[in-house]
Each structure stands twice: as C-alpha cells, then as structure tokens.
Amino acid sequence: MSIALLSSILVDGITYAMILFMITVGLSMTMGLMRVVNLAHGAFAMLGGFLAASIPQRLGVPIGLGFLLAIALVGVVAVLFERILLRRFYRRDDLDQMLVTIGLMFVATAAVNLMFGSSVTSVALPEAFSGTVDLGFRSIPRHRLIVVACGLLVVIVLWLTVDRSSFGIRVRAAVDNAPIARAIGIDTTKIYAATFAIGAALAALGGIAGAELLPMEPTYASKYLVILLAVVAVGGNGNLFGSFFAALLLGSVETSMKYMVPQLASAAFFLTMIIVLLLRPQGLFGRPA
C-alpha cells in the first residue's frame, strides 16, 4: 500500500469518523443519560445543514455567521420539541418513544421537502475553509482538517462539561434518581431541556460539517438512521468516549473498504458492528446490564 493511499484512507477515515461522532454523541446522550429512544435525531443534523445552506442567501449574512445561526435555531427547535412533546414520553415504553420519534422524523422529511425542495442541497463553505494544505507527500483539503479539529474540540469540551463540571453532576443526578435530585433543589426540567438542546446542536454541527460526505437531502434523517444507531450501539449508550472510539472504528473500516473494495464498504461497516456486539453486547464502553 502506497503512502499516498494510506494517507488518503487515514485522513478521510478520521474526517468521516469525526462527522459521525458529532452527530451521534447527542443521540448517545439522550438514549444513555435521558433514557429516551429518539429516532428523529438525524432530523436535527438535516435541519442544521439545510438552514446553513439557506440562511446566508436569504438573510445576506456571512457564511460563518449563518452556520452559527443554524446551530442556534436547531437548539431552539430541540427545546420546543422536548418541552412540548418528548417530555410526555419519558416514562413511557421504548416502543412508544420509537413510534412518536420516527413519526416526527417523517414529518421533518416532508417539511424539508416542502421548504427546500427534493434535490440535494450543497452547503457553501467560508472562504477560510477552502483550499488545501500541503503536507509534503500529499495535499489535504483544509475543510477536512478543520472538521477533524472541530471533532477533537467537541470531545474535550463535552468531557469537561459532562465529567468535570457541576452541570454534569446535576445531569447524572437527574438521570439516576430524578425525585431525589428535585428534592435537593436540582431543576430536572431545565437539565433535560439543556441536555437535549446540546445534543441537537451538536447534530446540527455534524450535519453542517459533514455535508460534503453525507449530502443534504430530504431523506437524510431516514437514510443515515441505521448508521447513527450502529455507532451508538457499538460505543455504548451515554458514553462520550464510547461514541468517539466507535465512530473512529466504524468510520475507518468503511473508508478503508471504499478505497479497496467499494462494493463491500457498507457490509464491512455492519459486520464490524455485529462482531463488536457479539463480543461486547453492551458496546465498547457500555456498562453490563
């Protein structure tokens, strides 16, 4: 294997993995920490991508500011979704949660199709993200390096927020025993809303960053649903580093196969998932039931 091919697999695999991580870490949080099976999570990534593509054109703002506005709007939509509808299903069966969220996924698909059309929509990049970086043995698109850096930054910030902050302590307390958490003064309503909004905003960030590899189209949420669930399952529900390493593993495997045997790329992705779950049913970093 040549150095050029190896470097291409490495760069593209890590880039793809960072996109998967940024989108799925919010889903892992809602499934693992909040005990909510949200099959509409991919719709937040889709909405972020479409808003990022349309806001700069419609409002005449810089592309970078359009990205920030898109992520913020997705967070607001997530809070409304969680407060108005999803919180009513926190104590319901998993099947009820799955049915209502998959129904909302199809509603979101229809809404995006109505507002933005049925064709693939491209997300324009800021000028600073364009161009290439010469590493000597090959040139790498600057955008992909920024995606990798963004993914690593998300890992660090989430680790500090969830594992090393008072907010993270309150989240874990609200999840483990909500009545006791409320009795000692923790506002579980705000905790759940904030956690859900953060997860949705990260999905929007991943959707925007990954629009080159996972194109924006109205069927986005359903098309990539199984892939997102596979990353969460392999990593282990609610585990930050589990999502990170699962995305690295599955993203690298699929990218490698796309370069060497493209026809088997998807099969290799899911075969890797099956092997991991056979060896560790709770996922790489999940806790045994």
CSV table of C-alpha atoms in Angstrom, one decimal:
chain,number,residue,atom,x,y,z
A,1,MET,CA,0.0,0.0,0.0
A,2,SER,CA,1.5,3.3,-1.1
A,3,ILE,CA,2.0,6.3,1.3
A,4,ALA,CA,-0.5,8.4,-0.7
A,5,LEU,CA,-3.2,5.7,-0.5
A,6,LEU,CA,-2.6,5.2,3.2
A,7,SER,CA,-2.7,8.9,4.0
A,8,SER,CA,-5.9,9.3,2.0
A,9,ILE,CA,-7.6,6.5,3.9
A,10,LEU,CA,-6.3,7.9,7.2
A,11,VAL,CA,-7.4,11.5,6.6
A,12,ASP,CA,-10.8,10.6,5.0
A,13,GLY,CA,-11.4,7.9,7.7
A,14,ILE,CA,-10.8,10.2,10.6
A,15,THR,CA,-12.8,13.0,8.9
A,16,TYR,CA,-15.8,10.7,8.4
A,17,ALA,CA,-15.4,9.4,12.0
A,18,MET,CA,-15.5,13.0,13.4
A,19,ILE,CA,-18.7,13.7,11.5
A,20,LEU,CA,-20.3,10.5,12.8
A,21,PHE,CA,-19.2,11.3,16.3
A,22,MET,CA,-20.5,14.9,16.3
A,23,ILE,CA,-23.9,13.7,15.0
A,24,THR,CA,-24.2,10.6,17.2
A,25,VAL,CA,-22.9,11.9,20.6
A,26,GLY,CA,-26.1,13.8,21.2
A,27,LEU,CA,-28.1,10.6,20.3
A,28,SER,CA,-26.0,8.6,22.8
A,29,MET,CA,-26.6,11.2,25.5
A,30,THR,CA,-30.4,11.1,25.0
A,31,MET,CA,-30.5,7.3,24.9
A,32,GLY,CA,-28.0,6.7,27.6
A,33,LEU,CA,-28.4,9.6,30.0
A,34,MET,CA,-32.0,10.6,29.5
A,35,ARG,CA,-33.3,7.0,28.6
A,36,VAL,CA,-35.1,8.3,25.5
A,37,VAL,CA,-35.0,6.4,22.2
A,38,ASN,CA,-35.0,9.4,19.8
A,39,LEU,CA,-35.1,8.1,16.2
A,40,ALA,CA,-35.7,11.6,15.0
A,41,HIS,CA,-32.2,12.7,16.0
A,42,GLY,CA,-30.9,12.7,12.4
A,43,ALA,CA,-33.5,15.3,11.6
A,44,PHE,CA,-31.6,17.8,13.7
A,45,ALA,CA,-28.5,17.2,11.6
A,46,MET,CA,-30.5,17.5,8.4
A,47,LEU,CA,-32.2,20.7,9.6
A,48,GLY,CA,-28.8,22.2,10.5
A,49,GLY,CA,-27.5,21.5,7.1
A,50,PHE,CA,-30.4,23.0,5.2
A,51,LEU,CA,-30.6,26.1,7.4
A,52,ALA,CA,-26.8,26.6,7.0
A,53,ALA,CA,-27.3,26.4,3.2
A,54,SER,CA,-30.2,28.8,3.1
A,55,ILE,CA,-29.7,31.4,5.9
A,56,PRO,CA,-26.6,33.2,4.3
A,57,GLN,CA,-28.6,33.6,1.0
A,58,ARG,CA,-31.9,34.6,2.5
A,59,LEU,CA,-30.6,37.0,5.2
A,60,GLY,CA,-27.5,38.2,3.4
A,61,VAL,CA,-25.2,37.3,6.3
A,62,PRO,CA,-21.6,35.9,6.1
A,63,ILE,CA,-21.5,32.1,5.8
A,64,GLY,CA,-19.8,31.6,9.1
A,65,LEU,CA,-22.5,33.6,10.9
A,66,GLY,CA,-25.1,31.6,9.0
A,67,PHE,CA,-23.6,28.4,10.4
A,68,LEU,CA,-23.8,29.7,14.0
A,69,LEU,CA,-27.4,30.9,13.5
A,70,ALA,CA,-28.4,27.5,12.0
A,71,ILE,CA,-26.9,25.6,15.0
A,72,ALA,CA,-28.7,28.0,17.4
A,73,LEU,CA,-32.0,27.7,15.7
A,74,VAL,CA,-31.8,23.9,15.8
A,75,GLY,CA,-31.1,24.1,19.5
A,76,VAL,CA,-34.3,26.3,19.9
A,77,VAL,CA,-36.3,23.8,17.9
A,78,ALA,CA,-35.0,21.0,20.0
A,79,VAL,CA,-36.0,22.7,23.2
A,80,LEU,CA,-39.6,23.3,21.9
A,81,PHE,CA,-39.7,19.7,20.7
A,82,GLU,CA,-38.6,18.4,24.1
A,83,ARG,CA,-40.8,20.7,26.2
A,84,ILE,CA,-44.0,20.3,24.1
A,85,LEU,CA,-43.9,16.7,23.1
A,86,LEU,CA,-41.0,14.5,24.1
A,87,ARG,CA,-41.1,15.0,27.9
A,88,ARG,CA,-44.6,13.4,27.9
A,89,PHE,CA,-42.9,10.1,26.8
A,90,TYR,CA,-40.0,10.0,29.3
A,91,ARG,CA,-41.8,7.3,31.4
A,92,ARG,CA,-43.4,5.5,28.5
A,93,ASP,CA,-42.3,2.3,26.9
A,94,ASP,CA,-39.5,2.3,24.4
A,95,LEU,CA,-41.9,1.3,21.7
A,96,ASP,CA,-44.0,4.4,22.3
A,97,GLN,CA,-40.9,6.6,22.2
A,98,MET,CA,-39.7,4.9,18.9
A,99,LEU,CA,-43.1,5.3,17.2
A,100,VAL,CA,-43.5,9.0,18.1
A,101,THR,CA,-40.0,10.0,17.2
A,102,ILE,CA,-39.9,8.0,13.9
A,103,GLY,CA,-43.2,9.7,13.1
A,104,LEU,CA,-41.6,13.1,13.7
A,105,MET,CA,-38.7,12.1,11.5
A,106,PHE,CA,-41.1,11.6,8.6
A,107,VAL,CA,-42.8,14.9,9.4
A,108,ALA,CA,-39.4,16.6,9.3
A,109,THR,CA,-38.7,14.9,6.0
A,110,ALA,CA,-41.9,16.2,4.5
A,111,ALA,CA,-41.3,19.7,5.9
A,112,VAL,CA,-37.8,19.9,4.5
A,113,ASN,CA,-39.0,18.6,1.1
A,114,LEU,CA,-41.7,21.3,1.1
A,115,MET,CA,-39.5,24.2,2.1
A,116,PHE,CA,-36.2,23.4,0.4
A,117,GLY,CA,-37.2,21.1,-2.5
A,118,SER,CA,-36.4,17.4,-3.2
A,119,SER,CA,-32.9,17.8,-4.7
A,120,VAL,CA,-29.6,17.6,-3.0
A,121,THR,CA,-28.6,20.9,-1.4
A,122,SER,CA,-25.0,21.9,-1.2
A,123,VAL,CA,-23.7,23.8,1.9
A,124,ALA,CA,-21.3,26.6,0.9
A,125,LEU,CA,-18.1,26.9,2.9
A,126,PRO,CA,-16.5,30.0,4.3
A,127,GLU,CA,-13.5,31.2,2.2
A,128,ALA,CA,-11.2,30.3,5.1
A,129,PHE,CA,-12.3,26.7,4.8
A,130,SER,CA,-11.5,26.3,1.2
A,131,GLY,CA,-8.1,25.4,-0.4
A,132,THR,CA,-5.7,22.7,0.5
A,133,VAL,CA,-2.8,22.2,3.0
A,134,ASP,CA,0.4,20.7,1.6
A,135,LEU,CA,1.8,18.0,3.9
A,136,GLY,CA,4.7,17.2,1.6
A,137,PHE,CA,3.6,13.7,0.5
A,138,ARG,CA,0.1,14.9,-0.5
A,139,SER,CA,-2.3,17.9,-0.3
A,140,ILE,CA,-5.3,17.7,2.1
A,141,PRO,CA,-8.4,19.8,1.8
A,142,ARG,CA,-8.3,22.4,4.6
A,143,HIS,CA,-12.0,21.8,5.3
A,144,ARG,CA,-11.3,18.2,6.3
A,145,LEU,CA,-8.6,19.2,8.7
A,146,ILE,CA,-11.0,21.8,10.3
A,147,VAL,CA,-13.6,19.0,10.7
A,148,VAL,CA,-11.1,16.8,12.5
A,149,ALA,CA,-10.1,19.7,14.7
A,150,CYS,CA,-13.7,20.5,15.4
A,151,GLY,CA,-14.4,16.9,16.4
A,152,LEU,CA,-11.5,16.8,18.8
A,153,LEU,CA,-12.6,20.1,20.3
A,154,VAL,CA,-16.1,18.7,20.9
A,155,VAL,CA,-14.6,15.7,22.7
A,156,ILE,CA,-12.6,17.9,25.1
A,157,VAL,CA,-15.5,20.4,25.7
A,158,LEU,CA,-18.0,17.6,26.4
A,159,TRP,CA,-15.6,15.8,28.7
A,160,LEU,CA,-15.1,18.9,30.7
A,161,THR,CA,-18.8,19.6,30.7
A,162,VAL,CA,-20.2,16.2,31.5
A,163,ASP,CA,-17.4,14.7,33.7
A,164,ARG,CA,-15.8,17.7,35.2
A,165,SER,CA,-18.5,20.3,35.9
A,166,SER,CA,-21.3,20.9,38.2
A,167,PHE,CA,-23.7,20.7,35.3
A,168,GLY,CA,-22.5,17.2,34.5
A,169,ILE,CA,-23.0,16.2,38.2
A,170,ARG,CA,-26.6,17.6,38.1
A,171,VAL,CA,-27.3,15.7,34.8
A,172,ARG,CA,-26.1,12.4,36.3
A,173,ALA,CA,-28.1,13.0,39.5
A,174,ALA,CA,-31.3,13.8,37.5
A,175,VAL,CA,-30.8,10.6,35.4
A,176,ASP,CA,-30.0,8.3,38.3
A,177,ASN,CA,-32.8,9.5,40.7
A,178,ALA,CA,-35.0,12.4,39.5
A,179,PRO,CA,-37.2,12.6,42.6
A,180,ILE,CA,-34.2,12.9,44.9
A,181,ALA,CA,-32.5,15.3,42.5
A,182,ARG,CA,-35.6,17.5,42.6
A,183,ALA,CA,-35.7,17.2,46.4
A,184,ILE,CA,-32.2,18.7,46.8
A,185,GLY,CA,-33.0,21.6,44.5
A,186,ILE,CA,-32.0,20.4,41.0
A,187,ASP,CA,-34.3,21.7,38.3
A,188,THR,CA,-34.6,18.5,36.3
A,189,THR,CA,-36.9,20.1,33.8
A,190,LYS,CA,-34.1,22.6,32.8
A,191,ILE,CA,-31.5,19.8,32.9
A,192,TYR,CA,-33.4,17.6,30.5
A,193,ALA,CA,-34.1,20.5,28.1
A,194,ALA,CA,-30.5,21.7,28.2
A,195,THR,CA,-29.1,18.2,27.6
A,196,PHE,CA,-31.4,17.6,24.7
A,197,ALA,CA,-30.7,21.0,23.1
A,198,ILE,CA,-26.9,20.4,23.4
A,199,GLY,CA,-27.3,17.0,21.7
A,200,ALA,CA,-29.4,18.5,18.9
A,201,ALA,CA,-27.0,21.4,18.4
A,202,LEU,CA,-24.1,19.0,18.1
A,203,ALA,CA,-26.1,17.0,15.5
A,204,ALA,CA,-26.6,20.2,13.5
A,205,LEU,CA,-22.8,21.0,13.7
A,206,GLY,CA,-22.1,17.5,12.5
A,207,GLY,CA,-24.6,17.8,9.7
A,208,ILE,CA,-23.1,21.1,8.5
A,209,ALA,CA,-19.5,19.9,8.8
A,210,GLY,CA,-20.3,16.6,7.0
A,211,ALA,CA,-22.4,17.9,4.2
A,212,GLU,CA,-19.6,17.1,1.8
A,213,LEU,CA,-19.5,13.4,2.7
A,214,LEU,CA,-23.2,13.0,3.8
A,215,PRO,CA,-25.1,15.2,1.3
A,216,MET,CA,-28.1,17.2,2.4
A,217,GLU,CA,-31.3,15.8,1.0
A,218,PRO,CA,-34.9,15.4,2.4
A,219,THR,CA,-34.4,11.7,3.1
A,220,TYR,CA,-31.2,12.4,5.1
A,221,ALA,CA,-32.7,11.6,8.5
A,222,SER,CA,-34.0,8.1,7.5
A,223,LYS,CA,-31.2,7.3,5.1
A,224,TYR,CA,-28.5,7.5,7.8
A,225,LEU,CA,-30.6,6.4,10.8
A,226,VAL,CA,-29.2,2.9,10.9
A,227,ILE,CA,-25.6,4.1,10.6
A,228,LEU,CA,-26.1,6.5,13.5
A,229,LEU,CA,-27.7,3.8,15.7
A,230,ALA,CA,-24.9,1.5,14.9
A,231,VAL,CA,-22.3,4.0,16.2
A,232,VAL,CA,-24.3,4.4,19.4
A,233,ALA,CA,-24.7,0.7,19.9
A,234,VAL,CA,-21.0,-0.1,19.3
A,235,GLY,CA,-19.9,2.8,21.6
A,236,GLY,CA,-22.3,2.1,24.4
A,237,ASN,CA,-25.3,4.3,25.3
A,238,GLY,CA,-24.4,7.5,27.2
A,239,ASN,CA,-20.7,7.1,27.0
A,240,LEU,CA,-18.8,10.0,25.4
A,241,PHE,CA,-15.6,8.2,24.7
A,242,GLY,CA,-17.5,5.1,23.5
A,243,SER,CA,-19.2,7.2,20.8
A,244,PHE,CA,-15.8,8.7,19.9
A,245,PHE,CA,-13.9,5.4,19.5
A,246,ALA,CA,-16.9,3.6,17.9
A,247,ALA,CA,-17.0,6.4,15.3
A,248,LEU,CA,-13.3,6.0,14.7
A,249,LEU,CA,-13.6,2.2,14.4
A,250,LEU,CA,-16.6,2.1,12.1
A,251,GLY,CA,-15.6,5.2,10.1
A,252,SER,CA,-12.1,3.8,9.4
A,253,VAL,CA,-13.4,0.4,8.4
A,254,GLU,CA,-15.9,1.8,6.0
A,255,THR,CA,-13.5,4.3,4.5
A,256,SER,CA,-10.8,1.7,4.0
A,257,MET,CA,-13.1,-0.6,2.2
A,258,LYS,CA,-14.4,2.2,0.0
A,259,TYR,CA,-10.8,2.7,-1.3
A,260,MET,CA,-10.0,-1.0,-1.6
A,261,VAL,CA,-13.3,-2.9,-2.3
A,262,PRO,CA,-16.1,-0.3,-2.7
A,263,GLN,CA,-18.8,-2.8,-3.1
A,264,LEU,CA,-18.2,-4.2,0.4
A,265,ALA,CA,-17.9,-0.9,2.3
A,266,SER,CA,-21.3,-1.0,3.9
A,267,ALA,CA,-21.1,-4.7,4.6
A,268,ALA,CA,-17.8,-4.2,6.3
A,269,PHE,CA,-19.3,-1.4,8.4
A,270,PHE,CA,-22.2,-3.6,9.7
A,271,LEU,CA,-20.1,-6.7,10.0
A,272,THR,CA,-17.7,-4.8,12.3
A,273,MET,CA,-20.8,-3.7,14.4
A,274,ILE,CA,-22.0,-7.3,14.6
A,275,ILE,CA,-18.6,-8.6,15.8
A,276,VAL,CA,-18.3,-5.9,18.4
A,277,LEU,CA,-21.8,-6.5,19.8
A,278,LEU,CA,-21.2,-10.3,19.8
A,279,LEU,CA,-18.1,-9.8,21.9
A,280,ARG,CA,-19.4,-6.9,24.0
A,281,PRO,CA,-23.3,-6.7,23.9
A,282,GLN,CA,-23.2,-3.5,25.9
A,283,GLY,CA,-20.8,-1.8,23.5
A,284,LEU,CA,-17.2,-0.9,23.8
A,285,PHE,CA,-17.5,1.3,26.8
A,286,GLY,CA,-21.1,0.5,27.9
A,287,ARG,CA,-21.9,-1.0,31.3
A,288,PRO,CA,-23.1,-4.6,31.6
A,289,ALA,CA,-26.8,-4.7,32.3
